[in-house]
Amino acid sequence: METVAVLVDSRAGRTRSAAVAIAEVSGVSVGDIKKPLPDAEILFLGSGMYGTGPGDYMNRLLEEGTFTGRKVALFATATYPRDGEKMLGNMAETLEKKGATIVGNTGSVRGKLIISRYLRLHPEDLEEFRNWAREIVGN
Ligand SMILES: Cc1cc2nc3c(=O)[nH]c(=O)nc-3n(C[C@H](O)[C@H](O)[C@H](O)COP(=O)(O)O)c2cc1C
């Protein structure tokens, strides 16, 4: 089985709860986004959508990380579908320029996006993230 790492930039905890669900089905814990990029074959990278794009930690990771030859699966939560999709598209483009292969596209969306309307994600939302991650890691 391929090695997996899950990193997330989440201010209010919704995207973090998605990360925890993804990590759970991947048999790992959520990593620390402030530390150097872990040496895993599949990277799950997630963020909330904060006006201009992902959070500062995620932006820094995208900028400074080495992604050549790595598989990356992107996930996000946002209020507006178009904003979330645009953010995932921009993240995918940046990563592809750095040599990553994006896996886990959902239709035309470059990753898994859930629209958050409340303070917490619903159990069904978390189940969607789990199912999406299971397909990627093959668990
Ligand atoms: C400062 C800030 C700016 C935001 N801007 C947008 C935005 O432009 N478009 C959007 O769809 N959602 C926006 N949101 C909503 C968040 O993306 C959404 O609540 C998300 O689920 C937050 O994830 P978190 O709980 O992991 O922090 C914004 C939230 C914050 C706090």
mmCIF file of N, CA and C and ligand atoms in Angstrom, residues 8-17 47-53 76-84 114-119 121, ligand 1:
data_model
loop_
_atom_site.group_PDB
_atom_site.id
_atom_site.type_symbol
_atom_site.label_atom_id
_atom_site.label_comp_id
_atom_site.label_asym_id
_atom_site.label_seq_id
_atom_site.Cartn_x
_atom_site.Cartn_y
_atom_site.Cartn_z
ATOM 1 N N VAL A 8 -3.701 19.898 6.473
ATOM 2 C CA VAL A 8 -4.864 20.772 6.310
ATOM 3 C C VAL A 8 -4.594 22.156 6.885
ATOM 4 N N ASP A 9 -5.161 23.155 6.245
ATOM 5 C CA ASP A 9 -5.157 24.524 6.762
ATOM 6 C C ASP A 9 -6.615 24.896 7.025
ATOM 7 N N SER A 10 -6.967 24.984 8.298
ATOM 8 C CA SER A 10 -8.365 25.175 8.677
ATOM 9 C C SER A 10 -8.449 26.171 9.816
ATOM 10 N N ARG A 11 -9.204 27.228 9.626
ATOM 11 C CA ARG A 11 -9.315 28.238 10.695
ATOM 12 C C ARG A 11 -10.378 27.850 11.714
ATOM 13 N N ALA A 12 -11.541 27.450 11.235
ATOM 14 C CA ALA A 12 -12.663 27.222 12.156
ATOM 15 C C ALA A 12 -12.992 25.748 12.367
ATOM 16 N N GLY A 13 -12.211 24.854 11.736
ATOM 17 C CA GLY A 13 -12.330 23.439 12.064
ATOM 18 C C GLY A 13 -13.127 22.567 11.112
ATOM 19 N N ARG A 14 -13.842 23.168 10.151
ATOM 20 C CA ARG A 14 -14.656 22.332 9.258
ATOM 21 C C ARG A 14 -13.746 21.483 8.377
ATOM 22 N N THR A 15 -12.788 22.134 7.735
ATOM 23 C CA THR A 15 -11.908 21.382 6.834
ATOM 24 C C THR A 15 -11.032 20.429 7.637
ATOM 25 N N ARG A 16 -10.732 20.804 8.877
ATOM 26 C CA ARG A 16 -9.958 19.882 9.731
ATOM 27 C C ARG A 16 -10.765 18.616 10.008
ATOM 28 N N SER A 17 -12.056 18.752 10.228
ATOM 29 C CA SER A 17 -12.860 17.548 10.471
ATOM 30 C C SER A 17 -12.866 16.645 9.233
ATOM 31 N N SER A 47 -7.889 22.752 2.494
ATOM 32 C CA SER A 47 -7.985 24.091 3.092
ATOM 33 C C SER A 47 -9.411 24.617 2.990
ATOM 34 N N GLY A 48 -9.736 25.500 3.917
ATOM 35 C CA GLY A 48 -10.927 26.316 3.738
ATOM 36 C C GLY A 48 -10.614 27.372 2.679
ATOM 37 N N MET A 49 -11.668 27.995 2.143
ATOM 38 C CA MET A 49 -11.496 29.051 1.138
ATOM 39 C C MET A 49 -11.619 30.388 1.872
ATOM 40 N N TYR A 50 -10.529 31.140 1.912
ATOM 41 C CA TYR A 50 -10.529 32.372 2.695
ATOM 42 C C TYR A 50 -10.345 33.606 1.808
ATOM 43 N N GLY A 51 -11.375 33.954 1.102
ATOM 44 C CA GLY A 51 -11.370 35.189 0.301
ATOM 45 C C GLY A 51 -10.552 35.106 -0.968
ATOM 46 N N THR A 52 -9.233 35.065 -0.804
ATOM 47 C CA THR A 52 -8.385 35.034 -2.003
ATOM 48 C C THR A 52 -7.945 33.616 -2.366
ATOM 49 N N GLY A 53 -8.184 32.670 -1.488
ATOM 50 C CA GLY A 53 -7.740 31.298 -1.745
ATOM 51 C C GLY A 53 -7.523 30.557 -0.446
ATOM 52 N N ALA A 76 -11.444 20.586 0.029
ATOM 53 C CA ALA A 76 -11.737 21.940 0.515
ATOM 54 C C ALA A 76 -13.157 22.029 1.030
ATOM 55 N N THR A 77 -13.367 23.051 1.878
ATOM 56 C CA THR A 77 -14.732 23.468 2.192
ATOM 57 C C THR A 77 -14.810 24.963 1.893
ATOM 58 N N ALA A 78 -15.999 25.407 1.478
ATOM 59 C CA ALA A 78 -16.215 26.813 1.134
ATOM 60 C C ALA A 78 -17.702 27.105 1.244
ATOM 61 N N THR A 79 -18.051 28.378 1.200
ATOM 62 C CA THR A 79 -19.466 28.752 1.237
ATOM 63 C C THR A 79 -20.082 28.698 -0.169
ATOM 64 N N TYR A 80 -19.288 29.102 -1.152
ATOM 65 C CA TYR A 80 -19.806 29.183 -2.525
ATOM 66 C C TYR A 80 -19.097 28.170 -3.424
ATOM 67 N N PRO A 81 -19.888 27.348 -4.125
ATOM 68 C CA PRO A 81 -19.280 26.327 -4.986
ATOM 69 C C PRO A 81 -18.260 26.918 -5.961
ATOM 70 N N ARG A 82 -18.604 28.016 -6.591
ATOM 71 C CA ARG A 82 -17.685 28.570 -7.603
ATOM 72 C C ARG A 82 -16.352 28.973 -6.998
ATOM 73 N N ASP A 83 -16.402 29.547 -5.809
ATOM 74 C CA ASP A 83 -15.154 29.965 -5.147
ATOM 75 C C ASP A 83 -14.300 28.750 -4.777
ATOM 76 N N GLY A 84 -14.958 27.744 -4.220
ATOM 77 C CA GLY A 84 -14.231 26.540 -3.817
ATOM 78 C C GLY A 84 -13.613 25.840 -5.023
ATOM 79 N N ILE A 114 -16.737 20.346 -0.410
ATOM 80 C CA ILE A 114 -18.029 20.304 0.286
ATOM 81 C C ILE A 114 -18.387 21.732 0.664
ATOM 82 N N ILE A 115 -19.630 22.083 0.415
ATOM 83 C CA ILE A 115 -20.119 23.416 0.762
ATOM 84 C C ILE A 115 -20.562 23.403 2.215
ATOM 85 N N SER A 116 -19.984 24.317 3.013
ATOM 86 C CA SER A 116 -20.322 24.355 4.438
ATOM 87 C C SER A 116 -21.302 25.495 4.688
ATOM 88 N N ARG A 117 -22.416 25.161 5.274
ATOM 89 C CA ARG A 117 -23.426 26.186 5.583
ATOM 90 C C ARG A 117 -23.547 26.432 7.076
ATOM 91 N N TYR A 118 -22.988 25.531 7.847
ATOM 92 C CA TYR A 118 -23.121 25.614 9.301
ATOM 93 C C TYR A 118 -21.747 25.598 9.953
ATOM 94 N N LEU A 119 -21.774 25.673 11.262
ATOM 95 C CA LEU A 119 -20.522 25.707 12.028
ATOM 96 C C LEU A 119 -19.732 24.408 11.894
ATOM 97 N N LEU A 121 -19.435 20.454 9.787
ATOM 98 C CA LEU A 121 -19.877 19.647 8.653
ATOM 99 C C LEU A 121 -20.841 18.581 9.167
HETATM 100 C C1 LIG B 1 -11.974 35.317 6.301
HETATM 101 C C2 LIG B 1 -12.878 34.370 5.548
HETATM 102 C C3 LIG B 1 -13.107 34.590 4.199
HETATM 103 C C4 LIG B 1 -13.941 33.723 3.484
HETATM 104 N N1 LIG B 1 -14.137 33.934 2.141
HETATM 105 C C5 LIG B 1 -14.857 33.053 1.416
HETATM 106 C C6 LIG B 1 -14.995 33.231 0.004
HETATM 107 O O1 LIG B 1 -14.499 34.182 -0.588
HETATM 108 N N2 LIG B 1 -15.729 32.318 -0.676
HETATM 109 C C7 LIG B 1 -16.297 31.216 -0.074
HETATM 110 O O2 LIG B 1 -16.898 30.410 -0.757
HETATM 111 N N3 LIG B 1 -16.204 31.043 1.273
HETATM 112 C C8 LIG B 1 -15.491 31.923 2.018
HETATM 113 N N4 LIG B 1 -15.369 31.754 3.393
HETATM 114 C C9 LIG B 1 -16.063 30.626 4.031
HETATM 115 C C10 LIG B 1 -15.146 29.455 4.341
HETATM 116 O O3 LIG B 1 -14.472 29.010 3.199
HETATM 117 C C11 LIG B 1 -15.962 28.289 4.900
HETATM 118 O O4 LIG B 1 -16.651 28.687 6.058
HETATM 119 C C12 LIG B 1 -15.058 27.103 5.204
HETATM 120 O O5 LIG B 1 -15.844 25.967 5.502
HETATM 121 C C13 LIG B 1 -14.121 27.424 6.356
HETATM 122 O O6 LIG B 1 -13.353 26.305 6.650
HETATM 123 P P1 LIG B 1 -12.759 26.058 8.116
HETATM 124 O O7 LIG B 1 -13.898 25.832 9.051
HETATM 125 O O8 LIG B 1 -11.909 24.846 7.936
HETATM 126 O O9 LIG B 1 -11.961 27.264 8.453
HETATM 127 C C14 LIG B 1 -14.571 32.626 4.132
HETATM 128 C C15 LIG B 1 -14.349 32.437 5.519
HETATM 129 C C16 LIG B 1 -13.514 33.281 6.215
HETATM 130 C C17 LIG B 1 -13.284 33.048 7.682
#
